[in-house]
């Protein structure tokens, strides 16, 4: 896995004021701990390491530009997850088993080895986001609703529908394997 880094130049060189330095320090205090987790989250959502790197980089740039809109510094994680997930939604690519690049990409290899994760390919982008946030990020339904700015009922219905589709897909795979 390549090591991700935050953008080095988070403010223009001529903006070296105490306020700008404080802004940069506060942003980095929230961003540094989120970096690796964000990469793994994007990788599971997108099933592609290069796309995940690009999505995380883009999300950090957007977060930096909008950092002044964050009212509570301790909410950085939820706020950044929302930016990242929305950015990933625009990048979704179909997960197809048997890719010739599977040996080169850590997420494709990981997903192909795990039957449940491989089943994510049958889900819509919105369903995949909810499943990954619930079972990989281990967020409660309320946390998912907050990050996605959705009513809790919508999160529940997407999760229910996604789990039903995953069960049906696993059952079909088992039946085909038994033949």
Tab-separated table of N, CA and C in Angstrom:
chain	number	residue	atom	x	y	z
A	1	UNK	N	0.839	-1.175	0.000
A	1	UNK	CA	0.000	0.000	0.000
A	1	UNK	C	0.883	1.238	0.000
A	2	UNK	N	0.546	2.157	-0.855
A	2	UNK	CA	1.285	3.414	-0.880
A	2	UNK	C	0.849	4.276	0.288
A	3	UNK	N	1.782	5.005	0.830
A	3	UNK	CA	1.490	5.888	1.943
A	3	UNK	C	0.912	7.183	1.403
A	4	UNK	N	-0.228	7.564	1.909
A	4	UNK	CA	-0.853	8.804	1.481
A	4	UNK	C	-0.324	9.951	2.317
A	5	UNK	N	-0.316	11.104	1.742
A	5	UNK	CA	0.123	12.296	2.461
A	5	UNK	C	-0.873	13.412	2.220
A	6	UNK	N	-0.966	14.282	3.177
A	6	UNK	CA	-1.818	15.451	3.022
A	6	UNK	C	-1.145	16.445	2.095
A	7	UNK	N	-1.955	17.275	1.434
A	7	UNK	CA	-1.355	18.309	0.599
A	7	UNK	C	-0.421	19.171	1.425
A	8	UNK	N	0.781	19.417	0.928
A	8	UNK	CA	1.795	20.157	1.671
A	8	UNK	C	1.415	21.628	1.766
A	9	UNK	N	0.997	22.201	0.671
A	9	UNK	CA	0.697	23.625	0.642
A	9	UNK	C	-0.787	23.836	0.906
A	10	UNK	N	-1.142	23.939	2.176
A	10	UNK	CA	-2.536	24.116	2.532
A	10	UNK	C	-2.962	25.573	2.564
A	11	UNK	N	-2.058	26.456	2.339
A	11	UNK	CA	-2.416	27.854	2.196
A	11	UNK	C	-1.355	28.539	1.358
A	12	UNK	N	-1.738	29.608	0.681
A	12	UNK	CA	-0.764	30.314	-0.141
A	12	UNK	C	0.391	30.843	0.700
A	13	UNK	N	1.550	30.953	0.084
A	13	UNK	CA	2.767	31.382	0.785
A	13	UNK	C	2.624	32.775	1.386
A	14	UNK	N	1.868	33.627	0.746
A	14	UNK	CA	1.751	34.999	1.238
A	14	UNK	C	0.718	35.114	2.364
A	15	UNK	N	0.083	34.015	2.739
A	15	UNK	CA	-0.929	34.060	3.793
A	15	UNK	C	-0.361	33.562	5.113
A	16	UNK	N	0.897	33.864	5.383
A	16	UNK	CA	1.547	33.400	6.600
A	16	UNK	C	1.264	34.375	7.739
A	17	UNK	N	0.064	34.300	8.259
A	17	UNK	CA	-0.338	35.112	9.390
A	17	UNK	C	-0.622	34.177	10.555
A	18	UNK	N	-0.651	34.699	11.763
A	18	UNK	CA	-0.984	33.834	12.906
A	18	UNK	C	-2.334	33.139	12.734
A	19	UNK	N	-3.323	33.849	12.185
A	19	UNK	CA	-4.642	33.242	11.970
A	19	UNK	C	-4.562	32.115	10.943
A	20	UNK	N	-3.811	32.339	9.872
A	20	UNK	CA	-3.649	31.301	8.843
A	20	UNK	C	-2.894	30.105	9.399
A	21	UNK	N	-1.897	30.371	10.226
A	21	UNK	CA	-1.139	29.278	10.839
A	21	UNK	C	-2.013	28.468	11.780
A	22	UNK	N	-2.867	29.152	12.550
A	22	UNK	CA	-3.800	28.455	13.448
A	22	UNK	C	-4.793	27.612	12.651
A	23	UNK	N	-5.301	28.178	11.563
A	23	UNK	CA	-6.250	27.444	10.712
A	23	UNK	C	-5.599	26.176	10.186
A	24	UNK	N	-4.375	26.322	9.699
A	24	UNK	CA	-3.643	25.168	9.149
A	24	UNK	C	-3.403	24.118	10.228
A	25	UNK	N	-2.979	24.532	11.400
A	25	UNK	CA	-2.717	23.602	12.508
A	25	UNK	C	-3.995	22.887	12.933
A	26	UNK	N	-5.096	23.614	13.013
A	26	UNK	CA	-6.379	22.998	13.387
A	26	UNK	C	-6.846	22.000	12.331
A	27	UNK	N	-6.668	22.359	11.073
A	27	UNK	CA	-7.057	21.436	10.001
A	27	UNK	C	-6.219	20.161	10.072
A	28	UNK	N	-4.925	20.308	10.198
A	28	UNK	CA	-4.042	19.139	10.248
A	28	UNK	C	-4.307	18.269	11.469
A	29	UNK	N	-4.700	18.887	12.582
A	29	UNK	CA	-5.018	18.115	13.788
A	29	UNK	C	-6.206	17.181	13.549
A	30	UNK	N	-7.148	17.598	12.749
A	30	UNK	CA	-8.284	16.737	12.416
A	30	UNK	C	-7.994	15.817	11.256
A	31	UNK	N	-7.208	16.286	10.298
A	31	UNK	CA	-6.988	15.535	9.057
A	31	UNK	C	-6.001	14.391	9.209
A	32	UNK	N	-4.921	14.604	9.928
A	32	UNK	CA	-3.885	13.551	10.031
A	32	UNK	C	-4.440	12.228	10.552
A	33	UNK	N	-5.212	12.229	11.645
A	33	UNK	CA	-5.729	10.949	12.135
A	33	UNK	C	-6.744	10.314	11.183
A	34	UNK	N	-7.346	11.102	10.309
A	34	UNK	CA	-8.378	10.596	9.407
A	34	UNK	C	-7.809	10.019	8.111
A	35	UNK	N	-6.554	10.250	7.822
A	35	UNK	CA	-5.993	9.938	6.509
A	35	UNK	C	-6.058	8.451	6.143
A	36	UNK	N	-5.486	7.587	6.951
A	36	UNK	CA	-5.473	6.162	6.608
A	36	UNK	C	-6.878	5.569	6.590
A	37	UNK	N	-7.692	5.946	7.575
A	37	UNK	CA	-9.064	5.452	7.630
A	37	UNK	C	-9.840	5.893	6.389
A	38	UNK	N	-9.624	7.130	5.966
A	38	UNK	CA	-10.318	7.649	4.791
A	38	UNK	C	-9.919	6.860	3.541
A	39	UNK	N	-8.648	6.514	3.436
A	39	UNK	CA	-8.178	5.743	2.283
A	39	UNK	C	-8.834	4.362	2.258
A	40	UNK	N	-8.898	3.708	3.410
A	40	UNK	CA	-9.534	2.389	3.461
A	40	UNK	C	-11.020	2.484	3.147
A	41	UNK	N	-11.680	3.493	3.667
A	41	UNK	CA	-13.105	3.679	3.393
A	41	UNK	C	-13.335	3.902	1.901
A	42	UNK	N	-12.575	4.791	1.314
A	42	UNK	CA	-12.718	5.058	-0.126
A	42	UNK	C	-12.378	3.816	-0.944
A	43	UNK	N	-11.371	3.070	-0.507
A	43	UNK	CA	-10.995	1.858	-1.222
A	43	UNK	C	-12.090	0.824	-1.217
A	44	UNK	N	-12.769	0.664	-0.095
A	44	UNK	CA	-13.874	-0.289	-0.042
A	44	UNK	C	-15.073	0.201	-0.836
A	45	UNK	N	-15.304	1.482	-0.817
A	45	UNK	CA	-16.428	2.015	-1.585
A	45	UNK	C	-16.178	1.922	-3.085
A	46	UNK	N	-14.951	2.175	-3.501
A	46	UNK	CA	-14.636	2.249	-4.923
A	46	UNK	C	-14.006	0.980	-5.486
A	47	UNK	N	-13.479	0.127	-4.614
A	47	UNK	CA	-12.831	-1.132	-5.018
A	47	UNK	C	-11.641	-0.895	-5.941
A	48	UNK	N	-10.960	0.213	-5.750
A	48	UNK	CA	-9.816	0.531	-6.590
A	48	UNK	C	-8.899	1.475	-5.828
A	49	UNK	N	-7.657	1.067	-5.627
A	49	UNK	CA	-6.718	1.849	-4.847
A	49	UNK	C	-6.394	3.201	-5.439
A	50	UNK	N	-6.218	3.258	-6.754
A	50	UNK	CA	-5.880	4.542	-7.384
A	50	UNK	C	-7.052	5.515	-7.300
A	51	UNK	N	-8.252	5.009	-7.539
A	51	UNK	CA	-9.440	5.863	-7.411
A	51	UNK	C	-9.597	6.328	-5.972
A	52	UNK	N	-9.295	5.435	-5.013
A	52	UNK	CA	-9.393	5.795	-3.595
A	52	UNK	C	-8.419	6.915	-3.257
A	53	UNK	N	-7.182	6.810	-3.736
A	53	UNK	CA	-6.196	7.869	-3.484
A	53	UNK	C	-6.679	9.197	-4.043
A	54	UNK	N	-7.175	9.170	-5.277
A	54	UNK	CA	-7.671	10.403	-5.891
A	54	UNK	C	-8.856	10.968	-5.118
A	55	UNK	N	-9.769	10.089	-4.700
A	55	UNK	CA	-10.955	10.543	-3.964
A	55	UNK	C	-10.569	11.173	-2.635
A	56	UNK	N	-9.623	10.557	-1.931
A	56	UNK	CA	-9.185	11.098	-0.642
A	56	UNK	C	-8.486	12.439	-0.844
A	57	UNK	N	-7.628	12.516	-1.833
A	57	UNK	CA	-6.933	13.781	-2.111
A	57	UNK	C	-7.942	14.883	-2.441
A	58	UNK	N	-8.889	14.572	-3.309
A	58	UNK	CA	-9.914	15.560	-3.665
A	58	UNK	C	-10.730	15.974	-2.448
A	59	UNK	N	-11.064	14.991	-1.603
A	59	UNK	CA	-11.861	15.291	-0.404
A	59	UNK	C	-11.091	16.198	0.548
A	60	UNK	N	-9.785	15.978	0.699
A	60	UNK	CA	-9.004	16.846	1.579
A	60	UNK	C	-8.900	18.261	1.018
A	61	UNK	N	-8.806	18.387	-0.278
A	61	UNK	CA	-8.770	19.731	-0.880
A	61	UNK	C	-10.101	20.442	-0.626
A	62	UNK	N	-11.214	19.733	-0.839
A	62	UNK	CA	-12.534	20.326	-0.593
A	62	UNK	C	-12.688	20.665	0.882
A	63	UNK	N	-12.235	19.762	1.753
A	63	UNK	CA	-12.337	20.007	3.190
A	63	UNK	C	-11.520	21.235	3.588
A	64	UNK	N	-10.330	21.362	3.033
A	64	UNK	CA	-9.497	22.527	3.339
A	64	UNK	C	-10.188	23.813	2.908
A	65	UNK	N	-10.746	23.793	1.710
A	65	UNK	CA	-11.403	24.991	1.194
A	65	UNK	C	-12.639	25.357	2.014
A	66	UNK	N	-13.306	24.344	2.571
A	66	UNK	CA	-14.536	24.584	3.326
A	66	UNK	C	-14.319	24.514	4.840
A	67	UNK	N	-13.091	24.447	5.287
A	67	UNK	CA	-12.796	24.226	6.702
A	67	UNK	C	-13.436	25.272	7.608
A	68	UNK	N	-13.563	26.485	7.138
A	68	UNK	CA	-14.167	27.546	7.953
A	68	UNK	C	-15.643	27.288	8.234
A	69	UNK	N	-16.285	26.386	7.480
A	69	UNK	CA	-17.694	26.078	7.706
A	69	UNK	C	-17.882	25.040	8.813
A	70	UNK	N	-16.808	24.378	9.222
A	70	UNK	CA	-16.886	23.395	10.301
A	70	UNK	C	-16.998	24.133	11.631
A	71	UNK	N	-18.113	23.965	12.314
A	71	UNK	CA	-18.356	24.710	13.551
A	71	UNK	C	-17.715	24.067	14.772
A	72	UNK	N	-17.641	22.734	14.788
A	72	UNK	CA	-17.102	22.033	15.953
A	72	UNK	C	-15.934	21.157	15.508
A	73	UNK	N	-14.745	21.464	15.992
A	73	UNK	CA	-13.541	20.735	15.581
A	73	UNK	C	-13.631	19.250	15.899
A	74	UNK	N	-14.328	18.885	16.981
A	74	UNK	CA	-14.438	17.475	17.342
A	74	UNK	C	-15.368	16.706	16.395
A	75	UNK	N	-16.031	17.388	15.490
A	75	UNK	CA	-16.910	16.761	14.497
A	75	UNK	C	-16.199	16.596	13.152
A	76	UNK	N	-14.888	16.797	13.128
A	76	UNK	CA	-14.134	16.721	11.875
A	76	UNK	C	-14.364	15.388	11.163
A	77	UNK	N	-14.313	14.278	11.893
A	77	UNK	CA	-14.445	12.957	11.282
A	77	UNK	C	-15.748	12.786	10.528
A	78	UNK	N	-16.850	13.111	11.158
A	78	UNK	CA	-18.164	12.980	10.512
A	78	UNK	C	-18.277	13.933	9.327
A	79	UNK	N	-17.811	15.140	9.512
A	79	UNK	CA	-17.853	16.150	8.452
A	79	UNK	C	-17.016	15.701	7.261
A	80	UNK	N	-15.817	15.215	7.538
A	80	UNK	CA	-14.949	14.772	6.443
A	80	UNK	C	-15.499	13.519	5.763
A	81	UNK	N	-16.054	12.578	6.535
A	81	UNK	CA	-16.659	11.383	5.930
A	81	UNK	C	-17.733	11.770	4.915
A	82	UNK	N	-18.542	12.764	5.260
A	82	UNK	CA	-19.603	13.207	4.352
A	82	UNK	C	-18.994	13.724	3.041
A	83	UNK	N	-17.939	14.510	3.148
A	83	UNK	CA	-17.274	15.026	1.946
A	83	UNK	C	-16.703	13.876	1.128
A	84	UNK	N	-16.039	12.934	1.792
A	84	UNK	CA	-15.416	11.800	1.099
A	84	UNK	C	-16.453	10.907	0.429
A	85	UNK	N	-17.509	10.555	1.150
A	85	UNK	CA	-18.533	9.673	0.589
A	85	UNK	C	-19.206	10.332	-0.608
A	86	UNK	N	-19.492	11.615	-0.504
A	86	UNK	CA	-20.098	12.311	-1.646
A	86	UNK	C	-19.151	12.328	-2.844
A	87	UNK	N	-17.864	12.493	-2.592
A	87	UNK	CA	-16.887	12.449	-3.681
A	87	UNK	C	-16.779	11.060	-4.286
A	88	UNK	N	-16.849	10.041	-3.449
A	88	UNK	CA	-16.789	8.655	-3.950
A	88	UNK	C	-18.013	8.325	-4.796
A	89	UNK	N	-19.142	8.859	-4.407
A	89	UNK	CA	-20.384	8.591	-5.147
A	89	UNK	C	-20.224	8.978	-6.629
A	90	UNK	N	-19.486	10.044	-6.887
A	90	UNK	CA	-19.270	10.490	-8.270
A	90	UNK	C	-18.276	9.619	-9.024
A	91	UNK	N	-17.537	8.786	-8.301
A	91	UNK	CA	-16.482	7.974	-8.911
A	91	UNK	C	-16.827	6.491	-8.996
A	92	UNK	N	-18.021	6.086	-8.585
A	92	UNK	CA	-18.330	4.662	-8.510
A	92	UNK	C	-18.095	3.976	-9.838
A	93	UNK	N	-17.440	2.844	-9.730
A	93	UNK	CA	-17.199	1.993	-10.885
A	93	UNK	C	-17.713	0.605	-10.531
A	94	UNK	N	-18.189	-0.142	-11.498
A	94	UNK	CA	-18.699	-1.486	-11.193
A	94	UNK	C	-17.594	-2.374	-10.640
A	95	UNK	N	-17.954	-3.189	-9.652
A	95	UNK	CA	-17.028	-4.182	-9.119
A	95	UNK	C	-17.261	-5.446	-9.920
A	96	UNK	N	-16.253	-5.843	-10.672
A	96	UNK	CA	-16.402	-7.078	-11.437
A	96	UNK	C	-15.288	-8.031	-11.039
A	97	UNK	N	-15.670	-9.248	-10.733
A	97	UNK	CA	-14.689	-10.259	-10.355
A	97	UNK	C	-13.825	-10.623	-11.544
A	98	UNK	N	-12.645	-11.145	-11.260
A	98	UNK	CA	-11.780	-11.651	-12.321
A	98	UNK	C	-10.989	-10.589	-13.046
A	99	UNK	N	-10.832	-9.436	-12.466
A	99	UNK	CA	-10.068	-8.386	-13.114
A	99	UNK	C	-8.604	-8.796	-13.241
A	100	UNK	N	-8.003	-8.502	-14.375
A	100	UNK	CA	-6.588	-8.829	-14.555
A	100	UNK	C	-5.702	-7.963	-13.675
A	101	UNK	N	-6.254	-6.886	-13.131
A	101	UNK	CA	-5.485	-6.021	-12.255
A	101	UNK	C	-5.622	-6.409	-10.786
A	102	UNK	N	-6.354	-7.486	-10.511
A	102	UNK	CA	-6.624	-7.871	-9.132
A	102	UNK	C	-5.342	-8.053	-8.330
A	103	UNK	N	-4.303	-8.593	-8.937
A	103	UNK	CA	-3.061	-8.804	-8.214
A	103	UNK	C	-2.319	-7.519	-7.928
A	104	UNK	N	-2.652	-6.448	-8.617
A	104	UNK	CA	-1.948	-5.185	-8.451
A	104	UNK	C	-2.646	-4.235	-7.490
A	105	UNK	N	-3.939	-4.351	-7.345
A	105	UNK	CA	-4.699	-3.419	-6.535
A	105	UNK	C	-5.116	-4.077	-5.224
A	106	UNK	N	-4.743	-3.505	-4.089
A	106	UNK	CA	-5.044	-4.164	-2.814
A	106	UNK	C	-6.527	-4.299	-2.538
A	107	UNK	N	-7.337	-3.350	-2.967
A	107	UNK	CA	-8.760	-3.426	-2.679
A	107	UNK	C	-9.453	-4.443	-3.569
A	108	UNK	N	-9.092	-4.494	-4.838
A	108	UNK	CA	-9.691	-5.476	-5.725
A	108	UNK	C	-9.357	-6.880	-5.248
A	109	UNK	N	-8.107	-7.116	-4.880
A	109	UNK	CA	-7.703	-8.433	-4.383
A	109	UNK	C	-8.461	-8.789	-3.114
A	110	UNK	N	-8.553	-7.858	-2.194
A	110	UNK	CA	-9.234	-8.087	-0.933
A	110	UNK	C	-10.712	-8.394	-1.155
A	111	UNK	N	-11.352	-7.626	-2.002
A	111	UNK	CA	-12.773	-7.808	-2.262
A	111	UNK	C	-13.030	-9.138	-2.958
A	112	UNK	N	-12.176	-9.506	-3.907
A	112	UNK	CA	-12.379	-10.763	-4.611
A	112	UNK	C	-12.188	-11.971	-3.701
A	113	UNK	N	-11.369	-11.857	-2.654
A	113	UNK	CA	-11.152	-12.980	-1.733
A	113	UNK	C	-12.289	-13.130	-0.737
A	114	UNK	N	-13.085	-12.123	-0.544
A	114	UNK	CA	-14.151	-12.155	0.440
A	114	UNK	C	-15.496	-12.183	-0.286
A	115	UNK	N	-16.232	-13.276	-0.115
A	115	UNK	CA	-17.488	-13.458	-0.849
A	115	UNK	C	-18.494	-12.351	-0.547
A	116	UNK	N	-18.567	-11.939	0.704
A	116	UNK	CA	-19.532	-10.899	1.052
A	116	UNK	C	-19.156	-9.573	0.405
A	117	UNK	N	-17.876	-9.209	0.491
A	117	UNK	CA	-17.451	-7.960	-0.137
A	117	UNK	C	-17.577	-8.021	-1.650
A	118	UNK	N	-17.325	-9.198	-2.220
A	118	UNK	CA	-17.483	-9.338	-3.667
A	118	UNK	C	-18.933	-9.091	-4.073
A	119	UNK	N	-19.851	-9.415	-3.182
A	119	UNK	CA	-21.265	-9.180	-3.451
A	119	UNK	C	-21.635	-7.715	-3.505
A	120	UNK	N	-20.757	-6.827	-3.036
A	120	UNK	CA	-21.055	-5.401	-3.091
A	120	UNK	C	-21.296	-4.928	-4.515
A	121	UNK	N	-20.774	-5.666	-5.473
A	121	UNK	CA	-20.946	-5.286	-6.871
A	121	UNK	C	-22.385	-5.313	-7.344
A	122	UNK	N	-23.267	-6.040	-6.652
A	122	UNK	CA	-24.674	-6.101	-7.056
A	122	UNK	C	-25.466	-4.923	-6.496
A	123	UNK	N	-24.841	-4.139	-5.631
A	123	UNK	CA	-25.545	-3.040	-4.977
A	123	UNK	C	-25.408	-1.744	-5.763
A	124	UNK	N	-26.393	-0.882	-5.565
A	124	UNK	CA	-26.287	0.460	-6.129
A	124	UNK	C	-25.255	1.236	-5.312
A	125	UNK	N	-24.840	2.369	-5.807
A	125	UNK	CA	-23.861	3.194	-5.091
A	125	UNK	C	-24.384	3.570	-3.709
A	126	UNK	N	-25.643	3.986	-3.612
A	126	UNK	CA	-26.207	4.391	-2.324
A	126	UNK	C	-26.288	3.220	-1.356
A	127	UNK	N	-26.621	2.034	-1.853
A	127	UNK	CA	-26.673	0.855	-0.994
A	127	UNK	C	-25.276	0.468	-0.509
A	128	UNK	N	-24.309	0.506	-1.413
A	128	UNK	CA	-22.935	0.147	-1.055
A	128	UNK	C	-22.386	1.095	0.011
A	129	UNK	N	-22.674	2.376	-0.119
A	129	UNK	CA	-22.210	3.358	0.861
A	129	UNK	C	-22.755	3.021	2.243
A	130	UNK	N	-24.047	2.737	2.332
A	130	UNK	CA	-24.665	2.454	3.628
A	130	UNK	C	-24.091	1.171	4.233
A	131	UNK	N	-23.905	0.124	3.421
A	131	UNK	CA	-23.361	-1.142	3.934
A	131	UNK	C	-21.936	-0.958	4.434
A	132	UNK	N	-21.107	-0.271	3.673
A	132	UNK	CA	-19.713	-0.073	4.088
A	132	UNK	C	-19.641	0.788	5.351
A	133	UNK	N	-20.438	1.839	5.424
A	133	UNK	CA	-20.418	2.678	6.618
A	133	UNK	C	-20.938	1.922	7.845
A	134	UNK	N	-21.915	1.054	7.638
A	134	UNK	CA	-22.480	0.311	8.778
A	134	UNK	C	-21.554	-0.811	9.248
A	135	UNK	N	-21.058	-1.619	8.322
A	135	UNK	CA	-20.347	-2.825	8.728
A	135	UNK	C	-18.828	-2.710	8.673
A	136	UNK	N	-18.292	-1.819	7.861
A	136	UNK	CA	-16.843	-1.636	7.888
A	136	UNK	C	-16.473	-0.516	8.850
A	137	UNK	N	-17.114	0.633	8.700
A	137	UNK	CA	-16.813	1.763	9.571
A	137	UNK	C	-17.476	1.595	10.938
A	138	UNK	N	-18.371	0.624	11.057
A	138	UNK	CA	-19.039	0.292	12.312
A	138	UNK	C	-19.791	1.485	12.890
A	139	UNK	N	-20.442	2.218	12.008
A	139	UNK	CA	-21.217	3.377	12.450
A	139	UNK	C	-22.633	2.949	12.797
A	140	UNK	N	-23.208	3.545	13.810
A	140	UNK	CA	-24.629	3.296	14.080
A	140	UNK	C	-25.465	3.961	12.986
A	141	UNK	N	-26.709	3.547	12.896
A	141	UNK	CA	-27.579	4.095	11.854
A	141	UNK	C	-27.692	5.618	11.957
A	142	UNK	N	-27.724	6.116	13.169
A	142	UNK	CA	-27.804	7.567	13.361
A	142	UNK	C	-26.559	8.268	12.819
A	143	UNK	N	-25.393	7.653	13.002
A	143	UNK	CA	-24.153	8.220	12.483
A	143	UNK	C	-24.122	8.242	10.967
A	144	UNK	N	-24.661	7.187	10.364
A	144	UNK	CA	-24.738	7.137	8.900
A	144	UNK	C	-25.679	8.221	8.397
A	145	UNK	N	-26.839	8.339	9.042
A	145	UNK	CA	-27.812	9.356	8.646
A	145	UNK	C	-27.204	10.757	8.750
A	146	UNK	N	-26.439	10.990	9.805
A	146	UNK	CA	-25.801	12.293	9.987
A	146	UNK	C	-24.777	12.557	8.882
A	147	UNK	N	-23.946	11.568	8.605
A	147	UNK	CA	-22.897	11.752	7.600
A	147	UNK	C	-23.477	11.957	6.206
A	148	UNK	N	-24.556	11.256	5.906
A	148	UNK	CA	-25.138	11.346	4.570
A	148	UNK	C	-26.238	12.399	4.474
A	149	UNK	N	-26.563	12.999	5.625
A	149	UNK	CA	-27.654	13.982	5.692
A	149	UNK	C	-28.943	13.397	5.130
A	150	UNK	N	-29.282	12.221	5.635
A	150	UNK	CA	-30.492	11.516	5.226
A	150	UNK	C	-31.348	11.246	6.451
A	151	UNK	N	-32.654	11.117	6.269
A	151	UNK	CA	-33.493	10.684	7.391
A	151	UNK	C	-33.112	9.251	7.787
A	152	UNK	N	-33.253	8.935	9.062
A	152	UNK	CA	-32.896	7.611	9.561
A	152	UNK	C	-33.693	6.532	8.845
A	153	UNK	N	-34.938	6.815	8.499
A	153	UNK	CA	-35.771	5.841	7.779
A	153	UNK	C	-35.195	5.495	6.415
A	154	UNK	N	-34.624	6.465	5.737
A	154	UNK	CA	-34.004	6.225	4.436
A	154	UNK	C	-32.783	5.331	4.584
A	155	UNK	N	-31.988	5.587	5.621
A	155	UNK	CA	-30.807	4.757	5.876
A	155	UNK	C	-31.245	3.321	6.162
A	156	UNK	N	-32.260	3.164	7.002
A	156	UNK	CA	-32.752	1.825	7.340
A	156	UNK	C	-33.264	1.091	6.107
A	157	UNK	N	-34.014	1.779	5.271
A	157	UNK	CA	-34.560	1.101	4.086
A	157	UNK	C	-33.457	0.744	3.086
A	158	UNK	N	-32.477	1.615	2.920
A	158	UNK	CA	-31.366	1.289	2.017
A	158	UNK	C	-30.566	0.104	2.539
A	159	UNK	N	-30.336	0.080	3.839
A	159	UNK	CA	-29.598	-1.033	4.440
A	159	UNK	C	-30.394	-2.328	4.322
A	160	UNK	N	-31.679	-2.272	4.589
A	160	UNK	CA	-32.535	-3.460	4.476
A	160	UNK	C	-32.544	-3.994	3.046
A	161	UNK	N	-32.724	-3.115	2.099
A	161	UNK	CA	-32.737	-3.507	0.682
A	161	UNK	C	-31.380	-4.081	0.272
A	162	UNK	N	-30.307	-3.449	0.714
A	162	UNK	CA	-28.965	-3.915	0.357
A	162	UNK	C	-28.684	-5.290	0.947
A	163	UNK	N	-29.047	-5.485	2.201
A	163	UNK	CA	-28.808	-6.792	2.827
A	163	UNK	C	-29.635	-7.873	2.162
A	164	UNK	N	-30.842	-7.544	1.757
A	164	UNK	CA	-31.667	-8.507	1.014
A	164	UNK	C	-31.020	-8.899	-0.308
A	165	UNK	N	-30.491	-7.917	-0.999
A	165	UNK	CA	-29.822	-8.205	-2.279
A	165	UNK	C	-28.552	-9.020	-2.066
A	166	UNK	N	-27.809	-8.712	-1.007
A	166	UNK	CA	-26.598	-9.484	-0.707
A	166	UNK	C	-26.947	-10.930	-0.361
A	167	UNK	N	-28.000	-11.134	0.450
A	167	UNK	CA	-28.433	-12.497	0.795
A	167	UNK	C	-28.832	-13.270	-0.455
A	168	UNK	N	-29.606	-12.624	-1.305
A	168	UNK	CA	-30.050	-13.291	-2.540
A	168	UNK	C	-28.856	-13.648	-3.414
A	169	UNK	N	-27.901	-12.760	-3.508
A	169	UNK	CA	-26.706	-13.009	-4.316
A	169	UNK	C	-25.888	-14.163	-3.746
A	170	UNK	N	-25.716	-14.191	-2.414
A	170	UNK	CA	-24.974	-15.287	-1.784
A	170	UNK	C	-25.699	-16.615	-1.960
A	171	UNK	N	-27.021	-16.605	-1.835
A	171	UNK	CA	-27.805	-17.838	-2.036
A	171	UNK	C	-27.649	-18.349	-3.461
A	172	UNK	N	-27.707	-17.434	-4.412
A	172	UNK	CA	-27.541	-17.814	-5.822
A	172	UNK	C	-26.149	-18.388	-6.060
A	173	UNK	N	-25.130	-17.779	-5.481
A	173	UNK	CA	-23.760	-18.289	-5.629
A	173	UNK	C	-23.623	-19.679	-5.029
A	174	UNK	N	-24.247	-19.911	-3.877
A	174	UNK	CA	-24.182	-21.222	-3.244
A	174	UNK	C	-24.879	-22.270	-4.096
A	175	UNK	N	-26.017	-21.911	-4.662
A	175	UNK	CA	-26.741	-22.858	-5.520
A	175	UNK	C	-25.922	-23.213	-6.754
A	176	UNK	N	-25.288	-22.202	-7.340
A	176	UNK	CA	-24.460	-22.470	-8.522
A	176	UNK	C	-23.250	-23.305	-8.170
A	177	UNK	N	-22.684	-23.098	-6.992
A	177	UNK	CA	-21.515	-23.863	-6.566
A	177	UNK	C	-21.883	-25.327	-6.266
A	178	UNK	N	-23.126	-25.537	-5.825
A	178	UNK	CA	-23.582	-26.886	-5.485
A	178	UNK	C	-23.870	-27.715	-6.735
A	179	UNK	N	-24.062	-27.103	-7.859
A	179	UNK	CA	-24.382	-27.828	-9.099
A	179	UNK	C	-23.199	-28.508	-9.673
